[in-house]
Amino acid sequence: MMAIQTVGIVGAGTMGNGIAQACAVSGIDVVMVDISEAAVQKGLATVAGSLDRLIKKEKITEADKAAALSRIKTSTSYDDLKSAQLVIEAATENYELKVKILKQLDALLGQDVIVATNTSSISITQLAAVTQRADRFIGMHFFNPVPMMALVEIIVGLQTSDATHGAVKALAERLGKTPITVKNAPGFVVNRILVPMINEAFFVLAEGLASAEDIDAGMKLGCNQPIGPLALADMIGLDVCLAVMEVYLKEFGDSKYRACPLLKEMVAAGRLGRKTGRGVYTY
């Protein structure tokens, strides 16, 4: 099985820099690439800030921080990814953009390099099909914030090889994560369960069964959830929750995935959650 010593990351945003930090802290060399020098430097600054918070909590030392940062190389050129044994695409959740990036990577990287995508919703089999390495293509879905969240969903496409799965699973474990293996399907496992639950909370709210505060308190205290489903929807973005439900309805053709009319109404009103200052709650 291939030993992964260097990981390439395309995208220095929230997910990309989080993955970079997790790798670097675990002793793995990282090449983090984005379209501009400003973008990669912002990503690197985010990692440094995150490591500073860990120092304050006495989880790591100044020397640990320096060592981790020394393992992260930043670049605006895909050519610098050639040293990696695994490249993770962590760009925005946009199919056309991901296809463009994956085609570029496929043409550039050696045939033995594994390519992974951090997509939370797009078909792994569909993305693999745009490359010439479908057997060495896999989903590696990290959760936000990456340095804190223990889970990684490893999604195998129709043609993903056992060797590819084994190498990526071993890497996730080396990062201190707990990987779960998932077959390719809309929403994979976690979001397939989570987003319909959020949608159901909107139905309960719309029917006036309880206030938003009481619905969230009920789920926090009754199901031991750290945050209620409606507050979580505001954090994720109501537009994102609606888009996911619409994908499920289209892909599964099952009416149980119909989006709550109240959720649609709030999105139409521009009440998208924390990012707009108002969703179910006001911020």
GROMACS .gro file of C-alpha atoms in nm:
model
  283
    1MET     CA    1   0.000   0.000   0.000
    2MET     CA    2   0.129   0.347  -0.094
    3ALA     CA    3   0.270   0.550   0.196
    4ILE     CA    4   0.148   0.907   0.167
    5GLN     CA    5   0.418   1.155   0.276
    6THR     CA    6   0.308   1.466   0.085
    7VAL     CA    7  -0.051   1.582   0.037
    8GLY     CA    8  -0.151   1.843  -0.220
    9ILE     CA    9  -0.457   2.056  -0.150
   10VAL     CA   10  -0.642   2.261  -0.410
   11GLY     CA   11  -0.820   2.544  -0.230
   12ALA     CA   12  -0.695   2.744   0.070
   13GLY     CA   13  -1.041   2.834   0.203
   14THR     CA   14  -1.211   2.707   0.518
   15MET     CA   15  -1.193   2.338   0.430
   16GLY     CA   16  -0.859   2.350   0.246
   17ASN     CA   17  -0.665   2.526   0.520
   18GLY     CA   18  -0.829   2.304   0.783
   19ILE     CA   19  -0.714   1.991   0.599
   20ALA     CA   20  -0.368   2.146   0.560
   21GLN     CA   21  -0.347   2.205   0.935
   22ALA     CA   22  -0.459   1.850   1.019
   23CYS     CA   23  -0.194   1.707   0.786
   24ALA     CA   24   0.090   1.935   0.897
   25VAL     CA   25   0.026   1.876   1.269
   26SER     CA   26   0.041   1.502   1.197
   27GLY     CA   27   0.386   1.529   1.037
   28ILE     CA   28   0.275   1.522   0.674
   29ASP     CA   29   0.415   1.768   0.419
   30VAL     CA   30   0.153   1.984   0.246
   31VAL     CA   31   0.139   2.182  -0.078
   32MET     CA   32  -0.161   2.418  -0.061
   33VAL     CA   33  -0.258   2.580  -0.391
   34ASP     CA   34  -0.509   2.853  -0.472
   35ILE     CA   35  -0.566   3.098  -0.758
   36SER     CA   36  -0.393   3.397  -0.594
   37GLU     CA   37  -0.109   3.467  -0.354
   38ALA     CA   38  -0.354   3.661  -0.135
   39ALA     CA   39  -0.579   3.353  -0.107
   40VAL     CA   40  -0.300   3.115  -0.003
   41GLN     CA   41  -0.154   3.365   0.244
   42LYS     CA   42  -0.498   3.414   0.399
   43GLY     CA   43  -0.529   3.036   0.431
   44LEU     CA   44  -0.185   3.011   0.593
   45ALA     CA   45  -0.271   3.295   0.835
   46THR     CA   46  -0.587   3.108   0.934
   47VAL     CA   47  -0.381   2.798   1.015
   48ALA     CA   48  -0.137   3.007   1.221
   49GLY     CA   49  -0.426   3.163   1.415
   50SER     CA   50  -0.580   2.823   1.480
   51LEU     CA   51  -0.247   2.689   1.608
   52ASP     CA   52  -0.213   2.994   1.836
   53ARG     CA   53  -0.546   2.907   1.996
   54LEU     CA   54  -0.421   2.552   2.059
   55ILE     CA   55  -0.110   2.697   2.225
   56LYS     CA   56  -0.329   2.906   2.457
   57LYS     CA   57  -0.521   2.590   2.549
   58GLU     CA   58  -0.183   2.418   2.609
   59LYS     CA   59  -0.266   2.150   2.350
   60ILE     CA   60   0.054   2.223   2.153
   61THR     CA   61   0.379   2.419   2.205
   62GLU     CA   62   0.537   2.706   2.010
   63ALA     CA   63   0.782   2.451   1.869
   64ASP     CA   64   0.491   2.234   1.749
   65LYS     CA   65   0.340   2.536   1.574
   66ALA     CA   66   0.668   2.623   1.403
   67ALA     CA   67   0.716   2.262   1.289
   68ALA     CA   68   0.362   2.241   1.150
   69LEU     CA   69   0.389   2.570   0.959
   70SER     CA   70   0.727   2.464   0.817
   71ARG     CA   71   0.555   2.164   0.656
   72ILE     CA   72   0.305   2.378   0.461
   73LYS     CA   73   0.425   2.507   0.125
   74THR     CA   74   0.194   2.752  -0.053
   75SER     CA   75   0.172   2.806  -0.426
   76THR     CA   76  -0.043   2.945  -0.706
   77SER     CA   77   0.085   2.684  -0.954
   78TYR     CA   78  -0.052   2.332  -0.997
   79ASP     CA   79   0.299   2.226  -1.106
   80ASP     CA   80   0.403   2.229  -0.739
   81LEU     CA   81   0.155   1.947  -0.672
   82LYS     CA   82   0.372   1.698  -0.863
   83SER     CA   83   0.556   1.600  -0.544
   84ALA     CA   84   0.236   1.476  -0.378
   85GLN     CA   85   0.117   1.114  -0.354
   86LEU     CA   86  -0.238   1.235  -0.286
   87VAL     CA   87  -0.408   1.554  -0.403
   88ILE     CA   88  -0.733   1.665  -0.235
   89GLU     CA   89  -0.963   1.900  -0.426
   90ALA     CA   90  -1.126   2.132  -0.171
   91ALA     CA   91  -1.274   2.400  -0.397
   92THR     CA   92  -1.623   2.551  -0.375
   93GLU     CA   93  -1.917   2.308  -0.405
   94ASN     CA   94  -1.970   2.375  -0.775
   95TYR     CA   95  -1.978   2.086  -1.025
   96GLU     CA   96  -1.839   2.277  -1.326
   97LEU     CA   97  -1.553   2.423  -1.121
   98LYS     CA   98  -1.462   2.084  -0.974
   99VAL     CA   99  -1.463   1.921  -1.320
  100LYS     CA  100  -1.232   2.194  -1.453
  101ILE     CA  101  -0.988   2.145  -1.162
  102LEU     CA  102  -0.997   1.765  -1.181
  103LYS     CA  103  -0.924   1.762  -1.554
  104GLN     CA  104  -0.623   1.989  -1.497
  105LEU     CA  105  -0.495   1.769  -1.215
  106ASP     CA  106  -0.548   1.450  -1.414
  107ALA     CA  107  -0.338   1.581  -1.704
  108LEU     CA  108  -0.058   1.698  -1.475
  109LEU     CA  109  -0.016   1.429  -1.208
  110GLY     CA  110   0.164   1.097  -1.240
  111GLN     CA  111  -0.052   0.792  -1.300
  112ASP     CA  112   0.007   0.651  -0.950
  113VAL     CA  113  -0.114   0.967  -0.771
  114ILE     CA  114  -0.447   0.940  -0.590
  115VAL     CA  115  -0.695   1.223  -0.639
  116ALA     CA  116  -0.962   1.284  -0.374
  117THR     CA  117  -1.249   1.532  -0.358
  118ASN     CA  118  -1.385   1.690  -0.041
  119THR     CA  119  -1.732   1.728  -0.196
  120SER     CA  120  -2.025   1.696   0.044
  121SER     CA  121  -2.288   1.622  -0.221
  122ILE     CA  122  -2.159   1.559  -0.576
  123SER     CA  123  -2.142   1.201  -0.708
  124ILE     CA  124  -1.793   1.050  -0.674
  125THR     CA  125  -1.855   0.818  -0.968
  126GLN     CA  126  -1.961   1.115  -1.183
  127LEU     CA  127  -1.651   1.317  -1.090
  128ALA     CA  128  -1.422   1.016  -1.137
  129ALA     CA  129  -1.555   0.975  -1.490
  130VAL     CA  130  -1.398   1.305  -1.604
  131THR     CA  131  -1.052   1.168  -1.516
  132GLN     CA  132  -0.835   0.889  -1.654
  133ARG     CA  133  -0.783   0.749  -1.303
  134ALA     CA  134  -1.126   0.638  -1.185
  135ASP     CA  135  -0.966   0.355  -0.986
  136ARG     CA  136  -0.746   0.609  -0.805
  137PHE     CA  137  -1.026   0.859  -0.740
  138ILE     CA  138  -1.214   0.877  -0.409
  139GLY     CA  139  -1.425   1.101  -0.188
  140MET     CA  140  -1.266   1.228   0.134
  141HIS     CA  141  -1.537   1.433   0.304
  142PHE     CA  142  -1.401   1.623   0.605
  143PHE     CA  143  -1.629   1.811   0.843
  144ASN     CA  144  -1.599   2.174   0.950
  145PRO     CA  145  -1.400   2.276   1.151
  146VAL     CA  146  -1.156   2.015   1.019
  147PRO     CA  147  -0.896   2.035   1.301
  148MET     CA  148  -1.168   1.970   1.562
  149MET     CA  149  -1.407   1.726   1.394
  150ALA     CA  150  -1.312   1.359   1.425
  151LEU     CA  151  -1.508   1.221   1.131
  152VAL     CA  152  -1.402   1.168   0.769
  153GLU     CA  153  -1.646   1.007   0.527
  154ILE     CA  154  -1.449   0.803   0.273
  155ILE     CA  155  -1.669   0.760  -0.032
  156VAL     CA  156  -1.591   0.490  -0.286
  157GLY     CA  157  -1.710   0.539  -0.642
  158LEU     CA  158  -1.808   0.253  -0.869
  159GLN     CA  159  -1.449   0.209  -0.990
  160THR     CA  160  -1.247   0.310  -0.681
  161SER     CA  161  -0.989   0.036  -0.613
  162ASP     CA  162  -0.938  -0.137  -0.279
  163ALA     CA  163  -0.576  -0.013  -0.276
  164THR     CA  164  -0.692   0.348  -0.311
  165HIS     CA  165  -0.946   0.304  -0.034
  166GLY     CA  166  -0.684   0.143   0.191
  167ALA     CA  167  -0.428   0.422   0.140
  168VAL     CA  168  -0.680   0.699   0.207
  169LYS     CA  169  -0.828   0.523   0.512
  170ALA     CA  170  -0.477   0.482   0.656
  171LEU     CA  171  -0.408   0.853   0.598
  172ALA     CA  172  -0.730   0.956   0.774
  173GLU     CA  173  -0.631   0.744   1.074
  174ARG     CA  174  -0.282   0.897   1.072
  175LEU     CA  175  -0.450   1.239   1.096
  176GLY     CA  176  -0.619   1.121   1.415
  177LYS     CA  177  -0.957   1.102   1.242
  178THR     CA  178  -1.216   0.824   1.254
  179PRO     CA  179  -1.300   0.725   0.895
  180ILE     CA  180  -1.626   0.563   0.791
  181THR     CA  181  -1.656   0.399   0.450
  182VAL     CA  182  -1.957   0.497   0.243
  183LYS     CA  183  -2.089   0.391  -0.095
  184ASN     CA  184  -2.158   0.665  -0.347
  185ALA     CA  185  -2.511   0.806  -0.305
  186PRO     CA  186  -2.664   1.156  -0.271
  187GLY     CA  187  -2.566   1.309   0.065
  188PHE     CA  188  -2.353   1.005   0.154
  189VAL     CA  189  -2.438   0.914   0.519
  190VAL     CA  190  -2.423   1.211   0.755
  191ASN     CA  191  -2.594   1.475   0.541
  192ARG     CA  192  -2.847   1.217   0.417
  193ILE     CA  193  -2.969   1.184   0.776
  194LEU     CA  194  -2.895   1.536   0.900
  195VAL     CA  195  -3.056   1.762   0.639
  196PRO     CA  196  -3.396   1.583   0.631
  197MET     CA  197  -3.396   1.609   1.013
  198ILE     CA  198  -3.342   1.985   0.982
  199ASN     CA  199  -3.620   1.998   0.721
  200GLU     CA  200  -3.855   1.813   0.960
  201ALA     CA  201  -3.774   2.070   1.230
  202PHE     CA  202  -3.901   2.339   0.990
  203PHE     CA  203  -4.226   2.144   0.941
  204VAL     CA  204  -4.267   2.127   1.321
  205LEU     CA  205  -4.203   2.504   1.343
  206ALA     CA  206  -4.442   2.579   1.055
  207GLU     CA  207  -4.718   2.374   1.218
  208GLY     CA  208  -4.679   2.577   1.537
  209LEU     CA  209  -4.614   2.272   1.755
  210ALA     CA  210  -4.349   2.463   1.950
  211SER     CA  211  -4.134   2.774   1.931
  212ALA     CA  212  -3.796   2.762   1.757
  213GLU     CA  213  -3.625   2.793   2.095
  214ASP     CA  214  -3.824   2.504   2.240
  215ILE     CA  215  -3.769   2.282   1.934
  216ASP     CA  216  -3.393   2.337   1.961
  217ALA     CA  217  -3.395   2.289   2.339
  218GLY     CA  218  -3.590   1.965   2.295
  219MET     CA  219  -3.338   1.819   2.053
  220LYS     CA  220  -3.038   1.938   2.256
  221LEU     CA  221  -3.165   1.807   2.587
  222GLY     CA  222  -3.365   1.509   2.463
  223CYS     CA  223  -3.120   1.379   2.202
  224ASN     CA  224  -2.795   1.515   2.349
  225GLN     CA  225  -2.722   1.722   2.037
  226PRO     CA  226  -2.471   2.007   2.091
  227ILE     CA  227  -2.683   2.246   1.883
  228GLY     CA  228  -3.050   2.242   1.789
  229PRO     CA  229  -3.152   2.170   1.426
  230LEU     CA  230  -3.288   2.519   1.357
  231ALA     CA  231  -2.979   2.694   1.497
  232LEU     CA  232  -2.769   2.450   1.294
  233ALA     CA  233  -2.966   2.540   0.981
  234ASP     CA  234  -2.882   2.905   1.041
  235MET     CA  235  -2.515   2.811   1.074
  236ILE     CA  236  -2.512   2.599   0.757
  237GLY     CA  237  -2.722   2.846   0.558
  238LEU     CA  238  -3.092   2.796   0.484
  239ASP     CA  239  -3.022   2.821   0.111
  240VAL     CA  240  -2.774   2.533   0.139
  241CYS     CA  241  -3.024   2.319   0.332
  242LEU     CA  242  -3.291   2.389   0.068
  243ALA     CA  243  -3.053   2.309  -0.220
  244VAL     CA  244  -2.961   1.976  -0.058
  245MET     CA  245  -3.326   1.879  -0.009
  246GLU     CA  246  -3.399   1.962  -0.373
  247VAL     CA  247  -3.109   1.739  -0.484
  248TYR     CA  248  -3.246   1.452  -0.274
  249LEU     CA  249  -3.596   1.494  -0.417
  250LYS     CA  250  -3.459   1.496  -0.772
  251GLU     CA  251  -3.216   1.205  -0.724
  252PHE     CA  252  -3.435   0.974  -0.514
  253GLY     CA  253  -3.774   1.071  -0.658
  254ASP     CA  254  -3.927   1.017  -0.313
  255SER     CA  255  -4.176   1.272  -0.173
  256LYS     CA  256  -4.034   1.230   0.178
  257TYR     CA  257  -3.754   1.461   0.063
  258ARG     CA  258  -3.986   1.752  -0.024
  259ALA     CA  259  -3.861   2.077   0.124
  260CYS     CA  260  -4.076   2.245   0.389
  261PRO     CA  261  -4.266   2.544   0.241
  262LEU     CA  262  -4.148   2.759   0.536
  263LEU     CA  263  -3.785   2.682   0.449
  264LYS     CA  264  -3.852   2.785   0.087
  265GLU     CA  265  -4.029   3.103   0.203
  266MET     CA  266  -3.744   3.209   0.428
  267VAL     CA  267  -3.487   3.153   0.153
  268ALA     CA  268  -3.703   3.356  -0.088
  269ALA     CA  269  -3.707   3.637   0.169
  270GLY     CA  270  -3.327   3.633   0.189
  271ARG     CA  271  -3.330   3.510   0.549
  272LEU     CA  272  -3.044   3.265   0.502
  273GLY     CA  273  -2.911   3.244   0.857
  274ARG     CA  274  -2.596   3.378   1.020
  275LYS     CA  275  -2.441   3.494   0.692
  276THR     CA  276  -2.725   3.741   0.630
  277GLY     CA  277  -2.780   3.832   0.998
  278ARG     CA  278  -3.120   3.667   1.008
  279GLY     CA  279  -3.262   3.320   0.954
  280VAL     CA  280  -3.476   3.136   1.207
  281TYR     CA  281  -3.300   3.357   1.461
  282THR     CA  282  -3.162   3.713   1.444
  283TYR     CA  283  -2.785   3.767   1.472
   0.00000   0.00000   0.00000
